[in-house]
XYZ file of C-alpha atoms in Angstrom:
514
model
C 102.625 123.272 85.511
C 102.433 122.161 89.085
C 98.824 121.469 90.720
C 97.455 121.622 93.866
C 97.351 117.781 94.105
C 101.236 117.850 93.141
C 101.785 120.784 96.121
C 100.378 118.503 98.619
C 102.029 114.997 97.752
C 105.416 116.386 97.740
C 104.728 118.795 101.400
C 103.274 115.537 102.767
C 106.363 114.097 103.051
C 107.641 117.262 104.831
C 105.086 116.528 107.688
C 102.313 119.303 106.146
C 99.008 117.892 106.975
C 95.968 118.859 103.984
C 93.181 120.443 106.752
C 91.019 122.055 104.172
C 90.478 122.035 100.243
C 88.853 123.471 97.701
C 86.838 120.791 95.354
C 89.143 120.496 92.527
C 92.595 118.686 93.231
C 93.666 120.140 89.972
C 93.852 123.726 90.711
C 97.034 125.350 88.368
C 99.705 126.910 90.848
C 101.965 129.656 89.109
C 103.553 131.927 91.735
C 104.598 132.716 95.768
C 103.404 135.337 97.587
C 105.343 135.504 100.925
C 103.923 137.996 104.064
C 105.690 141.093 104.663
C 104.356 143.442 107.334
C 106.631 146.053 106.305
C 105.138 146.333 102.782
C 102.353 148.203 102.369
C 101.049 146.680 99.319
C 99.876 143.114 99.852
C 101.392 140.407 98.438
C 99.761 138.249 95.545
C 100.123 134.626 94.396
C 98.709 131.612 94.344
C 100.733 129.965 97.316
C 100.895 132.118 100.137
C 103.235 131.906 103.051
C 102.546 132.961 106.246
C 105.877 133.834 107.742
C 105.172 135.603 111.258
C 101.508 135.268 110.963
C 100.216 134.274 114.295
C 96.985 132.946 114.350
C 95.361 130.622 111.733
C 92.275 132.698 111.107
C 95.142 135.979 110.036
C 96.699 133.592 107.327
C 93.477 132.934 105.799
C 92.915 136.166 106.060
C 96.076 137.430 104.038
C 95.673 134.648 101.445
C 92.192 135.669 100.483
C 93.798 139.545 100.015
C 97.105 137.723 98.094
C 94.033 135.999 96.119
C 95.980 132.491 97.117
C 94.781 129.138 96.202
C 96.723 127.761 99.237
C 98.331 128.709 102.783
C 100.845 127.138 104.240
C 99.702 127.767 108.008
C 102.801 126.716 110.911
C 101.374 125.097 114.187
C 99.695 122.073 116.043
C 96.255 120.811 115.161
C 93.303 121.336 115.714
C 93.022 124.267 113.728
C 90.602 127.326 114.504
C 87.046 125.923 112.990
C 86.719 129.880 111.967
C 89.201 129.950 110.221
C 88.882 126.671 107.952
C 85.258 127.748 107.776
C 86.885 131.020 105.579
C 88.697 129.211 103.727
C 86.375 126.985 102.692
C 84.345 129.954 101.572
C 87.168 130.978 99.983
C 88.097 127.892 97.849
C 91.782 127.883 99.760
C 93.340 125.030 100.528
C 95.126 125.213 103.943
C 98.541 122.931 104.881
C 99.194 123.038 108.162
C 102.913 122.437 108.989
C 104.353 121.223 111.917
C 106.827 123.783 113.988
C 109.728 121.943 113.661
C 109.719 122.374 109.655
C 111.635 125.802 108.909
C 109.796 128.227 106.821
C 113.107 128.524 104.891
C 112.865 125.048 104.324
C 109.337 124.799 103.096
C 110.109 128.361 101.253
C 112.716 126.539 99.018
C 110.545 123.298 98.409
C 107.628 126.028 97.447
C 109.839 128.176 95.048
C 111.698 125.573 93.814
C 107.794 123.427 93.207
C 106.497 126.315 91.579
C 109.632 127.270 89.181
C 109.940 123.902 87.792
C 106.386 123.113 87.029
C 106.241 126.369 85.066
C 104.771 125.474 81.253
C 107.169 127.232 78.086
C 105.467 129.323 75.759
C 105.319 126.127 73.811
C 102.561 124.787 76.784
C 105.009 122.069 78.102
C 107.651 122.846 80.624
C 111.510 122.475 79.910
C 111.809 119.337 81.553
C 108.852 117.471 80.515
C 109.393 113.883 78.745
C 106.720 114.755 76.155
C 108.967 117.854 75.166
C 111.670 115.710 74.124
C 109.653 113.016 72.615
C 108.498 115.886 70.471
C 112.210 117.265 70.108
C 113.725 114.034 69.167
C 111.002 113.150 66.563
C 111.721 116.423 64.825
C 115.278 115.291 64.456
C 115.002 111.998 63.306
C 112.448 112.659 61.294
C 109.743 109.727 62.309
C 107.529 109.414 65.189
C 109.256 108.317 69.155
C 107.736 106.799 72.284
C 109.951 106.319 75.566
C 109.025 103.435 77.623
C 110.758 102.509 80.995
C 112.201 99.134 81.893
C 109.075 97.500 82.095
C 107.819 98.510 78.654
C 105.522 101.253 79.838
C 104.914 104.123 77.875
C 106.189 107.358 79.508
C 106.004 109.605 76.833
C 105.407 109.617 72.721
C 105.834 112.244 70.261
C 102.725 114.672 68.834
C 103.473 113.068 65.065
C 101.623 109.810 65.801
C 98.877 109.981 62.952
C 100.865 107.674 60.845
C 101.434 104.809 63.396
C 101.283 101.463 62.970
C 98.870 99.468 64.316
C 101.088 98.275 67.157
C 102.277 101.691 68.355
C 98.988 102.664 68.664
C 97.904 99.652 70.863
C 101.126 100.596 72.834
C 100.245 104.158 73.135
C 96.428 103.376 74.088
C 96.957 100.748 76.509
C 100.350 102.466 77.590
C 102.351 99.515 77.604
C 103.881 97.320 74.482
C 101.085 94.256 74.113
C 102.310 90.876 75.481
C 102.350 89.423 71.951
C 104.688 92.092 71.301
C 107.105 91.742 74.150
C 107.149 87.897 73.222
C 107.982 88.633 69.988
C 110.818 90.825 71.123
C 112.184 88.548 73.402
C 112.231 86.202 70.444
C 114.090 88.618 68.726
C 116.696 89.552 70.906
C 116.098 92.906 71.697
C 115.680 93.110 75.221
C 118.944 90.915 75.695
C 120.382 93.710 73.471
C 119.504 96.426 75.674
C 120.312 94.794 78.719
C 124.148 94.635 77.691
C 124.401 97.661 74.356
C 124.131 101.285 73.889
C 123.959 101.303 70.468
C 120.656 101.564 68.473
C 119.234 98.533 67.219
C 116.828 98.329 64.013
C 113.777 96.081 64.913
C 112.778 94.001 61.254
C 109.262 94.554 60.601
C 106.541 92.064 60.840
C 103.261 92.894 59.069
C 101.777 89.805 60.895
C 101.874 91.583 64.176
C 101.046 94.835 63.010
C 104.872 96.186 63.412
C 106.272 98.195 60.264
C 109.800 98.175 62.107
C 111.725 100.059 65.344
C 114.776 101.477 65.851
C 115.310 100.804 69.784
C 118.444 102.639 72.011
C 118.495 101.837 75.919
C 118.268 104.490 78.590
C 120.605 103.689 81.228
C 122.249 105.048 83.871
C 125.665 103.618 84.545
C 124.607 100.096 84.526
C 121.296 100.565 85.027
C 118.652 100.140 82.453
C 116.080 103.236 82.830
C 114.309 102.190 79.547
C 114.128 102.113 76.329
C 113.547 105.076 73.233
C 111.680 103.641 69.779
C 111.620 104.951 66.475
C 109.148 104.197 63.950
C 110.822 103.507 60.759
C 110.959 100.988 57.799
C 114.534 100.602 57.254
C 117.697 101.180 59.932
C 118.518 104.826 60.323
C 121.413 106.806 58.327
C 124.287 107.351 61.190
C 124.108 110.876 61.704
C 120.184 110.092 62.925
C 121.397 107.445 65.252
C 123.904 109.823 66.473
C 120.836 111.902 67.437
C 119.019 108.725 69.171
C 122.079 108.183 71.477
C 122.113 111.588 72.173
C 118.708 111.889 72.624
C 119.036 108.515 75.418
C 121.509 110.531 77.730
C 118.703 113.395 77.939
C 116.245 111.374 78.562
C 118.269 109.295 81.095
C 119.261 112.501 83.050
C 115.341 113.632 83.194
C 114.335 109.783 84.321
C 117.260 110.260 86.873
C 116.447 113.729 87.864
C 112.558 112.823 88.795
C 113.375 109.468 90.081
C 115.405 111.750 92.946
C 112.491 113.563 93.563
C 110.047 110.953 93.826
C 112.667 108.757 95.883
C 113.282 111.411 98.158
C 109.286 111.071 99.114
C 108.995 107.453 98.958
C 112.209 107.507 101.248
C 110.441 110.029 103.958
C 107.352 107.422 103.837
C 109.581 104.391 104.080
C 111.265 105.696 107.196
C 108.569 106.495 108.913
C 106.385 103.275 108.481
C 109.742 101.158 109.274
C 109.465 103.253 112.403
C 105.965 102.515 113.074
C 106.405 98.842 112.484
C 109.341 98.468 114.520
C 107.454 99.927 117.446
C 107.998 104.024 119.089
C 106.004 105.962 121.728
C 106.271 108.734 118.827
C 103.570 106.403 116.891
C 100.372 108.869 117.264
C 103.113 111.734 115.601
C 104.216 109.492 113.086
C 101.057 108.689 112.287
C 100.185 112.410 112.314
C 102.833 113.357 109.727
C 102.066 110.681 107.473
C 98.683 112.152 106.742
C 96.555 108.649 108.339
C 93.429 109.117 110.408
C 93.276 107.850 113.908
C 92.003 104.556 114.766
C 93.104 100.574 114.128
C 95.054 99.758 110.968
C 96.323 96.268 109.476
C 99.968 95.443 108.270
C 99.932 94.073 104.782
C 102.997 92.476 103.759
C 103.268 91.583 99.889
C 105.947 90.384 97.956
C 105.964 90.135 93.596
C 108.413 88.580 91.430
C 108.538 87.422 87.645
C 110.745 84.898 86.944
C 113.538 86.167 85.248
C 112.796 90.292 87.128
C 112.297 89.158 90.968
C 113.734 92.385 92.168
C 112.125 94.844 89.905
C 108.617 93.102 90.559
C 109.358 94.161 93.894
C 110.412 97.593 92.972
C 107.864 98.240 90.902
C 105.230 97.457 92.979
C 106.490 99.613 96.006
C 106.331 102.348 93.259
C 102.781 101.303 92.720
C 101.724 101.525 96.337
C 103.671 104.876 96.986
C 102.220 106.901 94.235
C 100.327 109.895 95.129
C 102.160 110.829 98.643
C 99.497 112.612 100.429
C 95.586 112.565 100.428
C 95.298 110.032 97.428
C 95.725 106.964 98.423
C 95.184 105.233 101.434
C 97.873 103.420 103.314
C 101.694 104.204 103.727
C 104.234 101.528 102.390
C 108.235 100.676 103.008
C 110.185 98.441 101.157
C 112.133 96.266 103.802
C 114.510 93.487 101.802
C 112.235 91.610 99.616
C 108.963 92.827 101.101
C 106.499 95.718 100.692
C 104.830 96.718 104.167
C 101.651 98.245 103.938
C 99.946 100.230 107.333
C 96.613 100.663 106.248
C 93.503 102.014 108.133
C 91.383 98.934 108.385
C 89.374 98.128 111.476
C 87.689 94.801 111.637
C 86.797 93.963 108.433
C 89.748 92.870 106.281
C 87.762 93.802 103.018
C 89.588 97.334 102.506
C 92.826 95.289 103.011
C 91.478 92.785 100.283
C 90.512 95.662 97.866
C 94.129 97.773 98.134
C 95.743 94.573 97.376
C 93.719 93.971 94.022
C 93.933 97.559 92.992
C 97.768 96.896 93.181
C 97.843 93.531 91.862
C 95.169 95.536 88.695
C 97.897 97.944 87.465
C 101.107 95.876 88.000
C 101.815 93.573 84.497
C 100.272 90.545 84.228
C 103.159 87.982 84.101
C 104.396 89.471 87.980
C 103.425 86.690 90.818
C 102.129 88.312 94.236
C 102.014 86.584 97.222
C 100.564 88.645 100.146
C 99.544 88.405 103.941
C 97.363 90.785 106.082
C 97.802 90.825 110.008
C 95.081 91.603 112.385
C 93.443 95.103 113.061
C 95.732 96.784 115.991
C 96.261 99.615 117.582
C 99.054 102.065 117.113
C 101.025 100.214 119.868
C 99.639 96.630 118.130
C 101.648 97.150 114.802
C 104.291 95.519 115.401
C 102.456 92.573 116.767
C 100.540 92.898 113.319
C 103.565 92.908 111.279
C 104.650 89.736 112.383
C 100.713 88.714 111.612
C 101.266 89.771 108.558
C 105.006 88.101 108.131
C 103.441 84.729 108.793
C 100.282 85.612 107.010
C 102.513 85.487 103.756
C 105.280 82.618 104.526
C 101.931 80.565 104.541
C 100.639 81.892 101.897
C 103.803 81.128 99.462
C 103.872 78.224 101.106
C 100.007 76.917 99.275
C 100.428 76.516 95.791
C 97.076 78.073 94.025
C 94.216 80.147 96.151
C 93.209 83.078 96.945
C 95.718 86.506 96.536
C 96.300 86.883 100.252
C 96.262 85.143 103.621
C 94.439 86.603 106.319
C 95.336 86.414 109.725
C 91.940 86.227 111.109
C 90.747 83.890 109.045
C 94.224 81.328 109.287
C 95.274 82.070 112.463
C 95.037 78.044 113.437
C 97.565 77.649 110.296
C 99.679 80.397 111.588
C 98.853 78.474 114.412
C 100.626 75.341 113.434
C 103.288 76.681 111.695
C 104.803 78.289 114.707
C 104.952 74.891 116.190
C 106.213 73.295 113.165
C 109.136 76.006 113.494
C 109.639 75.490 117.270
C 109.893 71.529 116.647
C 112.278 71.947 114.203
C 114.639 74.085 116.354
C 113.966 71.612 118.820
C 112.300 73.267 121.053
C 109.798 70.248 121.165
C 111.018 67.124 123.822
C 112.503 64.404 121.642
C 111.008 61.890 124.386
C 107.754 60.902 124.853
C 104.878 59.457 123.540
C 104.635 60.750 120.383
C 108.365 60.186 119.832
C 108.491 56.752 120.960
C 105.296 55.670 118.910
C 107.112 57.248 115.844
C 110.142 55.693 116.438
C 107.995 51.957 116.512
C 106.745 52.989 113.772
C 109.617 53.580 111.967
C 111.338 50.356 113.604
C 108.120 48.058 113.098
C 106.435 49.353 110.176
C 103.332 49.781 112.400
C 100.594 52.586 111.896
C 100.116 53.554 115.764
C 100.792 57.278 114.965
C 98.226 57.714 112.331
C 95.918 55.842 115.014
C 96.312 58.199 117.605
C 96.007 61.234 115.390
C 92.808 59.492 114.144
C 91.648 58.654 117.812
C 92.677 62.389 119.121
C 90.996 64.276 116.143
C 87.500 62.302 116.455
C 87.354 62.699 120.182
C 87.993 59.329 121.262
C 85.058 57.784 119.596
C 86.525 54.317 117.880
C 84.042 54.109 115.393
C 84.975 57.384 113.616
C 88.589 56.653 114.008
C 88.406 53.275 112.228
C 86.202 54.624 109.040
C 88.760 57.407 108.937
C 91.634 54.570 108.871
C 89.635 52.061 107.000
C 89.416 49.740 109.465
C 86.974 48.080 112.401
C 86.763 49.888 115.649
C 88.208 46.516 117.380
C 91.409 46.962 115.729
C 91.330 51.030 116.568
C 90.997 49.339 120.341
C 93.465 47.055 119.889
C 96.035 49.029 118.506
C 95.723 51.645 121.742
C 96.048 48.658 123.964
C 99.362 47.859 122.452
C 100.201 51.257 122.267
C 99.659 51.855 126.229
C 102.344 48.535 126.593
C 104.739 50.513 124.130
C 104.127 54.209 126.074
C 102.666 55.466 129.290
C 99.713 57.422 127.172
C 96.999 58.180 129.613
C 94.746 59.173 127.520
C 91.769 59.747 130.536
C 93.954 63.316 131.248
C 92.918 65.682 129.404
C 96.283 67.471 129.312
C 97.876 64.431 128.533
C 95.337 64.485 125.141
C 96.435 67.787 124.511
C 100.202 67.669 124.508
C 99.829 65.088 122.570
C 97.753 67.046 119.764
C 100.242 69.685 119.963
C 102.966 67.687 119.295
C 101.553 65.607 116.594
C 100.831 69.153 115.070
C 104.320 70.257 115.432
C 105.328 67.948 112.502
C 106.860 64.853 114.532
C 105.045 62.232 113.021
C 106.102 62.969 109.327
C 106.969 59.746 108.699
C 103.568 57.973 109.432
């Protein structure tokens, strides 16, 4: 059946905007009721349309006498506090759409909503994955769960009662146990459905709980979907693994079928944060159609891998973030190359960037590696600027093995800092000449340590006592070794400028060697 919470995820991405609900997300939607002025008899359903309706205040109106649970309402906000006041009496949720969206348009994303999340007589719909489960146990006699690629249950059949102990660990948790994806790796059987269509019979192992599988892939093409498992002791007879390969190209065309529908979402939300990110005077209407308040936001850039499944870490994490277009969840991602951009409202207090990052890293498998880096609150016109916060948030992050999840900007911003230097020295962008060059170069020449002396000198402020503890030796030799380094260099080191160029430069990376 579809629900209210379903109506508004998919609308969002059509640039409706949620201005009033009732308290219950999960309100059941069954039928359209479209306005006609020339009918006489008022339409009923529980979507209503209001094609021609001028004013805000008549829609509500109509829907309460269609006895809606939601109007779709065209026009600019703010809408008429009257008329949201109704409807909140009412228990009707209101969507207000912007102009430019046709009501023909939103009339065939409505109907065609509302037809396919209509339940059989059987109480499951005639697409749903737990239908087929259902069907395909029948056939083969024994109970089935469908998993995707990343052994996450999807579905299972009603005829679980007899389940081993490890199918019902699988079906509770909703993913196979990581003792038991070992143990198939051991085995094979993921190598096998990477390359094979045919069915393969899984031997039990009573150690592990596992009476024995037969496993088909779900693929598309080349493209693994997932995976279908049987419970059973022995391999099935042919004619019921005729059945299971059957049963993998319906299930593959229903994975395929709501992957389109979900991509075509996540694709709507993608295009318009790449837009924000990349920087538009339409910002505040961008902003507007993807559903986020006004106010500052911070760019989040995270990237995931596992070892031997970089890209569909990646993938599956941007699926992660992007679930629930709408009003539940709240940021807006894109997947650019490698990297999963994140605008989320966040003023000065990175701790709401902190906790969306841990509610993704929470329901992602444990074995996938996240790196992440959040820029600094900004404006609309400041994202970009925050992106590239965010960018350099994360290079330094990968680049420090252990810590903390994420890099913030505010808090690294001198390692940021650094790093841009290190970058401009290394496209030399830094003189090769000076004193910092020439003392490295003695160095290198002479196997002296003037280098680390200055750095020593520079960082303690020009006190020669601290300098020579830090170098482990007296502060006469700290003294001497300047005095030979001023015959070497012109240092000046009574300008402060002079002090500070040469910080800068020692930062920048050229004395590597000392």
């Amino acid at each position: 059946m579809l629900r209210l919470d379903r109506l508004v995820n998919v609308l969002g991405g059509y640039g409706a905007r949620l201005c009033c609900a009732p308290a219950s997300r999960a309100v059941e939607l069954r039928s359209v009721a479209v306005h006609d002025p020339t009918d006489p008899h008022p339409a009923t359903g529980d979507v209503f349309l209001s094609v021609g309706v001028d004013s805000a205040a008549d829609a509500v109106r109509l829907a309460r006498a269609a006895r809606a649970a939601a109007v779709l309402v065209r026009g600019r906000p703010p809408l008429d506090e009257e008329a949201l006041a109704g409807a909140r009496d009412a228990g009707i949720a209101v969507l207000l759409v912007e102009p430019e969206v046709s009501w023909s348009q939103l009339a065939g994303v409505v109907y065609g909503l509302v037809v396919e999340g209509r339940q059989t007589d059987a109480g499951r719909g005639p697409t749903d994955l737990f239908a087929l489960a259902d069907a395909l146990a029948a056939e083969v006699g024994s109970a089935v769960t469908i998993e995707d690629q990343m052994s996450r249950v999807l579905a299972y059949s009603g005829s679980q009662q007899a389940a081993d102990p490890a199918r019902l660990e699988t079906i509770l948790g909703r993913r196979v146990p990581e003792a038991m994806r070992r143990l198939f790796e051991r085995g094979g059987v993921f190598a096998h459905l990477t390359t094979s269509d045919e069915p393969l019979f899984v031997e039990p192992s009573p150690e592990h709980g596992l009476r024995g599988r037969m496993v088909v892939a779900v693929r598309a093409g080349r493209e693994l979907l997932g995976s279908i498992w049987v419970e059973c002791e022995r391999p099935l007879p042919e004619e019921r693994r005729v059945v299971l390969v059957d049963g993998a190209r319906a299930v593959a065309l229903h994975l395929l079928r709501s992957r389109v529908g979900a991509d075509l979402e996540r694709q709507v939300e993608s295009d318009l944060v790449i837009r924000l990110l990349e920087g538009t005077a339409e910002a505040p209407s961008l902003v507007s159609r993807l559903g986020l308040p006004r106010g500052r936001f911070r760019v989040i850039a995270l990237q995931a891998h596992v070892a031997e499944e970089r890209h569909a870490a990646i993938l599956l994490a941007f699926e992660r973030a992007t679930t629930g277009f709408g009003w539940s969840r709240p940021g807006r991602s894109a997947l650019f190359g490698n990297t999963l951009y994140t605008v989320l409202p966040c003023g000065g207090d990175p701790g709401p960037a902190r906790d969306w990052l841990a509610s993704i890293v929470n329901v992602l498998p444990r074995r996938v590696t996240v790196f992440a880096g959040v820029g600094g609150a900004a404006d609309l016109g400041q994202l970009p600027a925050s992106r590239q916060e965010a960018d350099e948030s994360l290079a330094l992050r990968a680049a420090r093995p252990g810590g903390d999840l994420a890099v913030v900007y505010d808090e690294s911003w001198d390692g940021i800092l650094l790093q841009r230097l290190r970058a401009a020295a290394s496209a030399g962008r830094v003189p090769a000449r000076g004193p910092v060059a020439e003392l490295t170069r003695h160095d290198a020449e002479h196997g002296t340590r003037y280098i680390a002396t200055l750095r020593a000198w520079l960082e303690e402020q020009g006190d020669p006592v601290a300098a020579g503890s830090r170098l482990g030796v007296h502060p006469n030799t700290v003294r001497y070794r300047l005095r030979r380094m001023g015959e070497i260099t012109s240092l000046q080191l009574e300008l402060p400028e002079k002090r500070l160029a040469m910080i800068i430069a020692l930062a920048a990376g050229q004395d590597e060697r000392s």
